[in-house]
The first five atom37 places (N, CA, C, CB, O) and aatype in JSON, in Angstrom:
{
  "aatype": [12, 11, 1, 16, 10, 11, 16, 19, 13, 16, 0, 10, 10, 9, 7, 19, 12, 12, 10, 15, 10, 0, 0, 4, 6, 11, 11, 8, 14, 16, 11, 11, 9, 16, 16, 15, 16, 2, 11, 16, 11, 19, 11, 9, 6, 9, 7, 16, 3, 1, 16, 2, 9, 9, 3, 0, 13, 7, 6, 14, 15, 6, 9, 3, 18, 9, 6, 8, 13, 6, 16, 18, 18, 9, 3, 7, 16, 5, 19, 18, 9, 18, 18, 3, 10, 3, 0, 6, 7, 2, 5, 9, 19, 15, 11, 19, 6, 19, 14, 3, 11, 11],
  "atom_mask": [
    [1, 1, 1, 1, 1],
    [1, 1, 1, 1, 1],
    [1, 1, 1, 1, 1],
    [1, 1, 1, 1, 1],
    [1, 1, 1, 1, 1],
    [1, 1, 1, 1, 1],
    [1, 1, 1, 1, 1],
    [1, 1, 1, 1, 1],
    [1, 1, 1, 1, 1],
    [1, 1, 1, 1, 1],
    [1, 1, 1, 1, 1],
    [1, 1, 1, 1, 1],
    [1, 1, 1, 1, 1],
    [1, 1, 1, 1, 1],
    [1, 1, 1, 0, 1],
    [1, 1, 1, 1, 1],
    [1, 1, 1, 1, 1],
    [1, 1, 1, 1, 1],
    [1, 1, 1, 1, 1],
    [1, 1, 1, 1, 1],
    [1, 1, 1, 1, 1],
    [1, 1, 1, 1, 1],
    [1, 1, 1, 1, 1],
    [1, 1, 1, 1, 1],
    [1, 1, 1, 1, 1],
    [1, 1, 1, 1, 1],
    [1, 1, 1, 1, 1],
    [1, 1, 1, 1, 1],
    [1, 1, 1, 1, 1],
    [1, 1, 1, 1, 1],
    [1, 1, 1, 1, 1],
    [1, 1, 1, 1, 1],
    [1, 1, 1, 1, 1],
    [1, 1, 1, 1, 1],
    [1, 1, 1, 1, 1],
    [1, 1, 1, 1, 1],
    [1, 1, 1, 1, 1],
    [1, 1, 1, 1, 1],
    [1, 1, 1, 1, 1],
    [1, 1, 1, 1, 1],
    [1, 1, 1, 1, 1],
    [1, 1, 1, 1, 1],
    [1, 1, 1, 1, 1],
    [1, 1, 1, 1, 1],
    [1, 1, 1, 1, 1],
    [1, 1, 1, 1, 1],
    [1, 1, 1, 0, 1],
    [1, 1, 1, 1, 1],
    [1, 1, 1, 1, 1],
    [1, 1, 1, 1, 1],
    [1, 1, 1, 1, 1],
    [1, 1, 1, 1, 1],
    [1, 1, 1, 1, 1],
    [1, 1, 1, 1, 1],
    [1, 1, 1, 1, 1],
    [1, 1, 1, 1, 1],
    [1, 1, 1, 1, 1],
    [1, 1, 1, 0, 1],
    [1, 1, 1, 1, 1],
    [1, 1, 1, 1, 1],
    [1, 1, 1, 1, 1],
    [1, 1, 1, 1, 1],
    [1, 1, 1, 1, 1],
    [1, 1, 1, 1, 1],
    [1, 1, 1, 1, 1],
    [1, 1, 1, 1, 1],
    [1, 1, 1, 1, 1],
    [1, 1, 1, 1, 1],
    [1, 1, 1, 1, 1],
    [1, 1, 1, 1, 1],
    [1, 1, 1, 1, 1],
    [1, 1, 1, 1, 1],
    [1, 1, 1, 1, 1],
    [1, 1, 1, 1, 1],
    [1, 1, 1, 1, 1],
    [1, 1, 1, 0, 1],
    [1, 1, 1, 1, 1],
    [1, 1, 1, 1, 1],
    [1, 1, 1, 1, 1],
    [1, 1, 1, 1, 1],
    [1, 1, 1, 1, 1],
    [1, 1, 1, 1, 1],
    [1, 1, 1, 1, 1],
    [1, 1, 1, 1, 1],
    [1, 1, 1, 1, 1],
    [1, 1, 1, 1, 1],
    [1, 1, 1, 1, 1],
    [1, 1, 1, 1, 1],
    [1, 1, 1, 0, 1],
    [1, 1, 1, 1, 1],
    [1, 1, 1, 1, 1],
    [1, 1, 1, 1, 1],
    [1, 1, 1, 1, 1],
    [1, 1, 1, 1, 1],
    [1, 1, 1, 1, 1],
    [1, 1, 1, 1, 1],
    [1, 1, 1, 1, 1],
    [1, 1, 1, 1, 1],
    [1, 1, 1, 1, 1],
    [1, 1, 1, 1, 1],
    [1, 1, 1, 1, 1],
    [1, 1, 1, 1, 1]
  ],
  "atom_positions": [
    [[0.82, -1.2, 0.0], [0.0, 0.0, 0.0], [0.86, 1.25, 0.0], [-0.93, 0.01, 1.2], [0.57, 2.21, -0.72]],
    [[1.91, 1.24, 0.81], [2.79, 2.4, 0.91], [3.49, 2.67, -0.42], [3.83, 2.2, 2.04], [3.65, 3.81, -0.83]],
    [[3.9, 1.58, -1.08], [4.57, 1.73, -2.37], [3.61, 2.28, -3.43], [5.16, 0.39, -2.82], [4.02, 3.11, -4.25]],
    [[2.38, 1.84, -3.44], [1.38, 2.31, -4.39], [1.12, 3.79, -4.18], [0.09, 1.5, -4.25], [0.98, 4.54, -5.15]],
    [[1.04, 4.22, -2.95], [0.82, 5.62, -2.64], [1.98, 6.48, -3.14], [0.63, 5.81, -1.13], [1.76, 7.56, -3.68]],
    [[3.21, 5.99, -2.97], [4.39, 6.71, -3.48], [4.34, 6.81, -5.0], [5.69, 6.01, -3.04], [4.65, 7.86, -5.56]],
    [[3.94, 5.72, -5.65], [3.88, 5.71, -7.1], [2.83, 6.7, -7.61], [3.56, 4.3, -7.61], [3.08, 7.43, -8.57]],
    [[1.67, 6.73, -6.99], [0.62, 7.66, -7.38], [1.07, 9.09, -7.15], [-0.68, 7.36, -6.61], [0.88, 9.95, -8.01]],
    [[1.66, 9.36, -6.0], [2.14, 10.7, -5.68], [3.21, 11.15, -6.68], [2.69, 10.74, -4.25], [3.2, 12.29, -7.14]],
    [[4.13, 10.26, -7.02], [5.19, 10.57, -7.99], [4.6, 10.86, -9.36], [6.2, 9.4, -8.09], [5.02, 11.8, -10.04]],
    [[3.62, 10.08, -9.77], [2.98, 10.3, -11.07], [2.26, 11.65, -11.1], [1.99, 9.15, -11.39], [2.33, 12.37, -12.09]],
    [[1.57, 11.98, -10.02], [0.9, 13.28, -9.94], [1.91, 14.42, -9.99], [0.05, 13.37, -8.67], [1.69, 15.42, -10.67]],
    [[2.99, 14.28, -9.27], [4.02, 15.31, -9.24], [4.63, 15.52, -10.62], [5.11, 14.95, -8.24], [4.85, 16.65, -11.04]],
    [[4.9, 14.44, -11.33], [5.45, 14.53, -12.68], [4.44, 15.19, -13.61], [5.83, 13.12, -13.21], [4.82, 16.01, -14.45]],
    [[3.16, 14.85, -13.47], [2.13, 15.47, -14.31], [2.03, 16.97, -14.08], [0.0, 0.0, 0.0], [1.91, 17.73, -15.04]],
    [[2.09, 17.4, -12.82], [2.03, 18.82, -12.5], [3.25, 19.54, -13.07], [1.95, 19.03, -10.99], [3.13, 20.64, -13.61]],
    [[4.41, 18.93, -12.95], [5.63, 19.54, -13.48], [5.56, 19.67, -15.0], [6.87, 18.71, -13.09], [5.98, 20.69, -15.55]],
    [[5.03, 18.67, -15.68], [4.92, 18.73, -17.14], [3.96, 19.83, -17.57], [4.47, 17.38, -17.7], [4.22, 20.54, -18.54]],
    [[2.85, 19.97, -16.86], [1.9, 21.04, -17.17], [2.52, 22.41, -16.94], [0.63, 20.88, -16.33], [2.29, 23.34, -17.71]],
    [[3.31, 22.53, -15.87], [3.98, 23.8, -15.58], [4.97, 24.15, -16.68], [4.7, 23.74, -14.23], [5.04, 25.3, -17.12]],
    [[5.73, 23.18, -17.13], [6.69, 23.43, -18.21], [5.98, 23.8, -19.5], [7.57, 22.19, -18.44], [6.43, 24.69, -20.23]],
    [[4.89, 23.15, -19.79], [4.14, 23.47, -21.01], [3.61, 24.89, -20.96], [2.98, 22.48, -21.21], [3.6, 25.59, -21.97]],
    [[3.17, 25.33, -19.79], [2.67, 26.7, -19.67], [3.79, 27.71, -19.84], [1.99, 26.9, -18.31], [3.57, 28.77, -20.42]],
    [[4.98, 27.41, -19.35], [6.12, 28.33, -19.48], [6.59, 28.44, -20.91], [7.27, 27.86, -18.6], [7.05, 29.51, -21.33]],
    [[6.48, 27.37, -21.68], [6.97, 27.37, -23.05], [5.98, 27.97, -24.03], [7.3, 25.96, -23.47], [6.31, 28.14, -25.21]],
    [[4.8, 28.29, -23.58], [3.78, 28.83, -24.47], [4.2, 30.21, -24.97], [2.41, 28.91, -23.75], [4.45, 31.12, -24.18]],
    [[4.29, 30.35, -26.26], [4.67, 31.63, -26.86], [3.43, 32.42, -27.21], [5.55, 31.42, -28.12], [2.36, 31.85, -27.47]],
    [[3.58, 33.73, -27.22], [2.49, 34.58, -27.67], [2.39, 34.43, -29.18], [2.7, 36.07, -27.25], [3.4, 34.48, -29.88]],
    [[1.19, 34.26, -29.67], [1.06, 34.14, -31.12], [1.41, 35.47, -31.79], [-0.37, 33.7, -31.51], [1.14, 36.55, -31.25]],
    [[2.0, 35.37, -32.95], [2.31, 36.58, -33.71], [1.02, 37.11, -34.29], [3.36, 36.3, -34.82], [0.3, 36.4, -35.0]],
    [[0.74, 38.35, -34.0], [-0.49, 38.97, -34.48], [-0.17, 39.83, -35.69], [-1.17, 39.81, -33.36], [0.93, 40.37, -35.81]],
    [[-1.11, 39.95, -36.57], [-0.92, 40.77, -37.75], [-1.2, 42.22, -37.42], [-1.81, 40.31, -38.91], [-2.08, 42.52, -36.6]],
    [[-0.47, 43.1, -38.03], [-0.68, 44.53, -37.91], [-1.22, 44.99, -39.24], [0.64, 45.29, -37.51], [-0.61, 44.76, -40.28]],
    [[-2.36, 45.64, -39.21], [-2.95, 46.1, -40.46], [-3.06, 47.61, -40.47], [-4.33, 45.46, -40.66], [-3.36, 48.23, -39.45]],
    [[-2.81, 48.19, -41.59], [-3.01, 49.63, -41.78], [-3.8, 49.82, -43.05], [-1.64, 50.41, -41.84], [-3.8, 48.96, -43.93]],
    [[-4.46, 50.92, -43.14], [-5.19, 51.21, -44.37], [-4.7, 52.51, -44.96], [-6.72, 51.26, -44.11], [-4.13, 53.35, -44.26]],
    [[-4.93, 52.69, -46.22], [-4.45, 53.88, -46.9], [-5.38, 55.07, -46.73], [-4.27, 53.59, -48.36], [-5.01, 56.19, -47.09]],
    [[-6.58, 54.86, -46.17], [-7.5, 55.99, -46.02], [-7.22, 56.81, -44.76], [-8.93, 55.48, -46.0], [-7.99, 57.71, -44.43]],
    [[-6.16, 56.5, -44.07], [-5.7, 57.23, -42.89], [-6.69, 57.22, -41.74], [-5.4, 58.64, -43.26], [-6.66, 58.12, -40.9]],
    [[-7.55, 56.23, -41.68], [-8.49, 56.15, -40.57], [-8.34, 54.87, -39.76], [-9.9, 56.26, -41.08], [-8.69, 54.86, -38.58]],
    [[-7.83, 53.81, -40.34], [-7.73, 52.55, -39.62], [-6.28, 52.15, -39.4], [-8.47, 51.44, -40.38], [-5.49, 52.05, -40.35]],
    [[-5.94, 51.93, -38.16], [-4.66, 51.32, -37.81], [-4.98, 50.33, -36.7], [-3.57, 52.4, -37.36], [-5.53, 50.72, -35.68]],
    [[-4.65, 49.09, -36.89], [-4.98, 48.07, -35.91], [-3.68, 47.45, -35.39], [-5.9, 46.99, -36.51], [-2.95, 46.79, -36.13]],
    [[-3.42, 47.66, -34.12], [-2.25, 47.07, -33.46], [-2.81, 46.23, -32.32], [-1.22, 48.17, -32.95], [-3.44, 46.77, -31.41]],
    [[-2.58, 44.94, -32.35], [-3.18, 44.06, -31.36], [-2.25, 43.8, -30.19], [-3.57, 42.75, -32.01], [-1.03, 43.76, -30.33]],
    [[-2.86, 43.62, -29.01], [-2.11, 43.26, -27.81], [-1.44, 41.91, -28.08], [-3.05, 43.19, -26.55], [-2.06, 41.0, -28.64]],
    [[-0.2, 41.78, -27.68], [0.55, 40.54, -27.9], [1.43, 40.58, -29.13], [0.0, 0.0, 0.0], [2.19, 39.64, -29.37]],
    [[1.35, 41.66, -29.92], [2.19, 41.79, -31.1], [3.63, 42.01, -30.68], [1.7, 42.95, -32.01], [3.9, 42.81, -29.78]],
    [[4.55, 41.33, -31.3], [5.97, 41.47, -30.99], [6.48, 42.83, -31.49], [6.78, 40.33, -31.63], [6.05, 43.3, -32.54]],
    [[7.38, 43.44, -30.74], [7.92, 44.76, -31.09], [8.58, 44.76, -32.47], [8.93, 45.21, -30.04], [8.48, 45.75, -33.19]],
    [[9.23, 43.67, -32.84], [9.87, 43.63, -34.15], [8.85, 43.76, -35.27], [10.66, 42.32, -34.32], [9.15, 44.33, -36.32]],
    [[7.64, 43.24, -35.06], [6.59, 43.39, -36.07], [6.12, 44.84, -36.17], [5.4, 42.48, -35.74], [5.78, 45.31, -37.25]],
    [[6.11, 45.54, -35.03], [5.74, 46.96, -35.03], [6.77, 47.76, -35.83], [5.63, 47.51, -33.57], [6.41, 48.59, -36.66]],
    [[8.04, 47.5, -35.58], [9.11, 48.21, -36.29], [9.09, 47.88, -37.78], [10.5, 47.86, -35.69], [9.29, 48.77, -38.62]],
    [[8.84, 46.62, -38.11], [8.73, 46.24, -39.53], [7.6, 47.0, -40.22], [8.51, 44.73, -39.67], [7.73, 47.39, -41.38]],
    [[6.49, 47.2, -39.51], [5.33, 47.85, -40.12], [5.45, 49.37, -40.16], [4.08, 47.47, -39.37], [5.06, 50.0, -41.14]],
    [[5.99, 49.98, -39.08], [5.96, 51.44, -38.96], [7.33, 52.1, -38.89], [5.19, 51.81, -37.76], [7.42, 53.32, -38.81]],
    [[8.39, 51.31, -38.92], [9.74, 51.88, -38.81], [10.12, 52.15, -37.36], [0.0, 0.0, 0.0], [9.42, 51.74, -36.44]],
    [[11.21, 52.82, -37.18], [11.68, 53.14, -35.84], [10.76, 54.18, -35.2], [13.15, 53.66, -35.87], [10.23, 55.04, -35.89]],
    [[10.58, 54.11, -33.88], [9.71, 55.09, -33.21], [10.32, 56.48, -33.21], [9.44, 54.66, -31.78], [11.53, 56.65, -33.33]],
    [[9.45, 57.48, -33.09], [9.91, 58.87, -33.02], [10.56, 59.15, -31.67], [8.75, 59.83, -33.25], [11.55, 59.88, -31.59]],
    [[10.0, 58.57, -30.61], [10.52, 58.77, -29.26], [10.4, 57.46, -28.5], [9.76, 59.91, -28.53], [9.51, 56.65, -28.76]],
    [[11.32, 57.25, -27.53], [11.27, 56.08, -26.67], [11.34, 56.55, -25.23], [12.43, 55.08, -26.99], [12.22, 57.34, -24.87]],
    [[10.42, 56.06, -24.39], [10.45, 56.35, -22.96], [10.85, 55.06, -22.25], [9.06, 56.89, -22.44], [10.04, 54.14, -22.1]],
    [[12.11, 54.99, -21.8], [12.63, 53.78, -21.19], [12.08, 53.55, -19.78], [14.14, 53.84, -21.14], [12.07, 52.42, -19.31]],
    [[11.63, 54.59, -19.13], [11.11, 54.44, -17.76], [9.71, 53.85, -17.78], [11.11, 55.81, -17.04], [9.41, 52.93, -17.01]],
    [[8.85, 54.36, -18.64], [7.47, 53.88, -18.71], [7.29, 52.75, -19.73], [6.54, 55.04, -19.08], [6.2, 52.18, -19.84]],
    [[8.33, 52.41, -20.46], [8.33, 51.32, -21.45], [7.31, 51.54, -22.57], [8.04, 50.0, -20.76], [6.52, 50.65, -22.89]],
    [[7.35, 52.74, -23.15], [6.5, 52.97, -24.32], [7.28, 53.72, -25.38], [5.23, 53.75, -23.92], [8.3, 54.36, -25.12]],
    [[6.76, 53.63, -26.59], [7.35, 54.32, -27.73], [6.28, 55.17, -28.4], [7.98, 53.32, -28.74], [5.1, 54.82, -28.39]],
    [[6.71, 56.27, -28.97], [5.78, 57.17, -29.66], [6.0, 57.03, -31.16], [5.98, 58.65, -29.2], [7.12, 57.13, -31.66]],
    [[4.91, 56.8, -31.86], [4.92, 56.73, -33.31], [3.96, 57.79, -33.85], [4.52, 55.3, -33.82], [3.0, 58.17, -33.17]],
    [[4.21, 58.25, -35.04], [3.27, 59.1, -35.76], [2.81, 58.28, -36.96], [3.91, 60.49, -36.2], [3.52, 58.14, -37.95]],
    [[1.6, 57.75, -36.83], [1.05, 56.87, -37.85], [-0.09, 57.6, -38.55], [0.56, 55.52, -37.24], [-1.07, 57.98, -37.92]],
    [[0.05, 57.79, -39.83], [-0.96, 58.51, -40.63], [-1.27, 59.87, -40.01], [-2.25, 57.69, -40.74], [-2.42, 60.3, -40.0]],
    [[-0.23, 60.55, -39.5], [-0.4, 61.87, -38.92], [-0.97, 61.89, -37.51], [0.0, 0.0, 0.0], [-1.24, 62.97, -36.97]],
    [[-1.16, 60.72, -36.91], [-1.71, 60.64, -35.55], [-0.64, 60.12, -34.6], [-2.97, 59.73, -35.52], [0.07, 59.16, -34.91]],
    [[-0.54, 60.77, -33.44], [0.42, 60.33, -32.43], [-0.14, 59.09, -31.73], [0.71, 61.47, -31.4], [-1.29, 59.08, -31.29]],
    [[0.68, 58.04, -31.63], [0.26, 56.77, -31.02], [1.34, 56.35, -30.02], [0.03, 55.66, -32.1], [2.53, 56.34, -30.34]],
    [[0.9, 55.99, -28.8], [1.81, 55.47, -27.78], [1.63, 53.96, -27.72], [1.56, 56.12, -26.38], [0.51, 53.47, -27.57]],
    [[2.74, 53.22, -27.85], [2.69, 51.77, -27.78], [3.51, 51.33, -26.57], [3.23, 51.12, -29.1], [4.71, 51.59, -26.49]],
    [[2.84, 50.67, -25.62], [3.48, 50.19, -24.4], [3.86, 48.72, -24.56], [2.55, 50.38, -23.18], [3.18, 47.96, -25.26]],
    [[4.95, 48.31, -23.89], [5.45, 46.95, -24.03], [5.63, 46.28, -22.67], [6.76, 46.95, -24.78], [5.91, 46.94, -21.67]],
    [[5.47, 44.96, -22.65], [5.85, 44.1, -21.55], [6.81, 43.07, -22.12], [4.59, 43.41, -20.88], [6.96, 42.95, -23.33]],
    [[7.47, 42.34, -21.23], [8.35, 41.26, -21.67], [7.63, 39.93, -21.53], [9.66, 41.25, -20.85], [6.93, 39.7, -20.55]],
    [[7.81, 39.05, -22.53], [7.25, 37.71, -22.4], [8.28, 36.8, -21.74], [6.82, 37.15, -23.79], [9.34, 37.28, -21.32]],
    [[8.0, 35.52, -21.64], [8.88, 34.57, -20.95], [10.26, 34.47, -21.59], [8.23, 33.2, -20.92], [11.23, 34.15, -20.91]],
    [[10.35, 34.73, -22.89], [11.63, 34.64, -23.6], [12.38, 35.97, -23.6], [11.41, 34.18, -25.03], [13.48, 36.05, -24.14]],
    [[11.8, 37.01, -23.01], [12.46, 38.31, -22.97], [12.14, 39.19, -24.16], [0.0, 0.0, 0.0], [12.76, 40.24, -24.33]],
    [[11.19, 38.78, -25.0], [10.78, 39.58, -26.15], [9.81, 40.66, -25.7], [10.13, 38.7, -27.24], [9.01, 40.45, -24.79]],
    [[9.89, 41.82, -26.32], [8.96, 42.89, -26.01], [7.68, 42.69, -26.81], [9.58, 44.27, -26.31], [7.72, 42.58, -28.03]],
    [[6.56, 42.65, -26.1], [5.27, 42.48, -26.76], [4.35, 43.63, -26.35], [4.63, 41.11, -26.41], [4.46, 44.15, -25.24]],
    [[3.46, 44.01, -27.26], [2.56, 45.12, -27.0], [1.61, 44.76, -25.86], [1.77, 45.49, -28.28], [0.95, 43.72, -25.89]],
    [[1.54, 45.66, -24.86], [0.62, 45.45, -23.75], [-0.53, 46.45, -23.76], [1.37, 45.55, -22.44], [-1.59, 46.18, -23.2]],
    [[-0.31, 47.61, -24.4], [-1.35, 48.64, -24.43], [-1.03, 49.62, -25.56], [-1.44, 49.39, -23.06], [0.13, 49.88, -25.86]],
    [[-2.07, 50.15, -26.18], [-1.92, 51.16, -27.23], [-2.82, 52.33, -26.86], [-2.29, 50.57, -28.65], [-3.99, 52.15, -26.55]],
    [[-2.26, 53.54, -26.89], [-3.04, 54.74, -26.58], [-2.92, 55.75, -27.72], [-2.56, 55.36, -25.26], [-1.85, 55.95, -28.29]],
    [[-4.03, 56.37, -28.02], [-4.06, 57.48, -28.96], [-4.62, 58.66, -28.19], [-4.93, 57.15, -30.26], [-5.8, 58.65, -27.83]],
    [[-3.79, 59.69, -27.93], [-4.29, 60.82, -27.15], [-5.44, 61.52, -27.86], [-3.16, 61.82, -26.88], [-5.47, 61.59, -29.08]],
    [[-6.38, 62.03, -27.07], [-7.5, 62.79, -27.63], [-6.98, 64.03, -28.32], [-8.51, 63.17, -26.55], [-6.11, 64.72, -27.79]],
    [[-7.52, 64.33, -29.49], [-7.17, 65.56, -30.17], [-7.96, 66.69, -29.56], [-7.44, 65.47, -31.69], [-9.15, 66.54, -29.28]],
    [[-7.31, 67.82, -29.35], [-7.98, 68.97, -28.74], [-8.18, 70.07, -29.73], [-7.2, 69.49, -27.56], [-8.74, 71.12, -29.38]]
  ]
}
């Protein structure tokens, strides 16, 4: 009985460890960035990798290293793109802000 209990406990522990590893290895899916030529639609999705942002819009106009955001001027509109780090250390979009025009 004692040996069976150890075997069951070991199997459960291994299962939990495997699930934990699988969760850590999960990558954020690459999201598409779409722009339109009519200067009204720009879609930047949460989880987009920073390299995809640079490929689509070029280098940012300004970078704020303290708040972890970059400023872009897309179709004449100022856009703030905030980043977080994923498990692999890649910068991914966490928030996008477009300031109100006054």
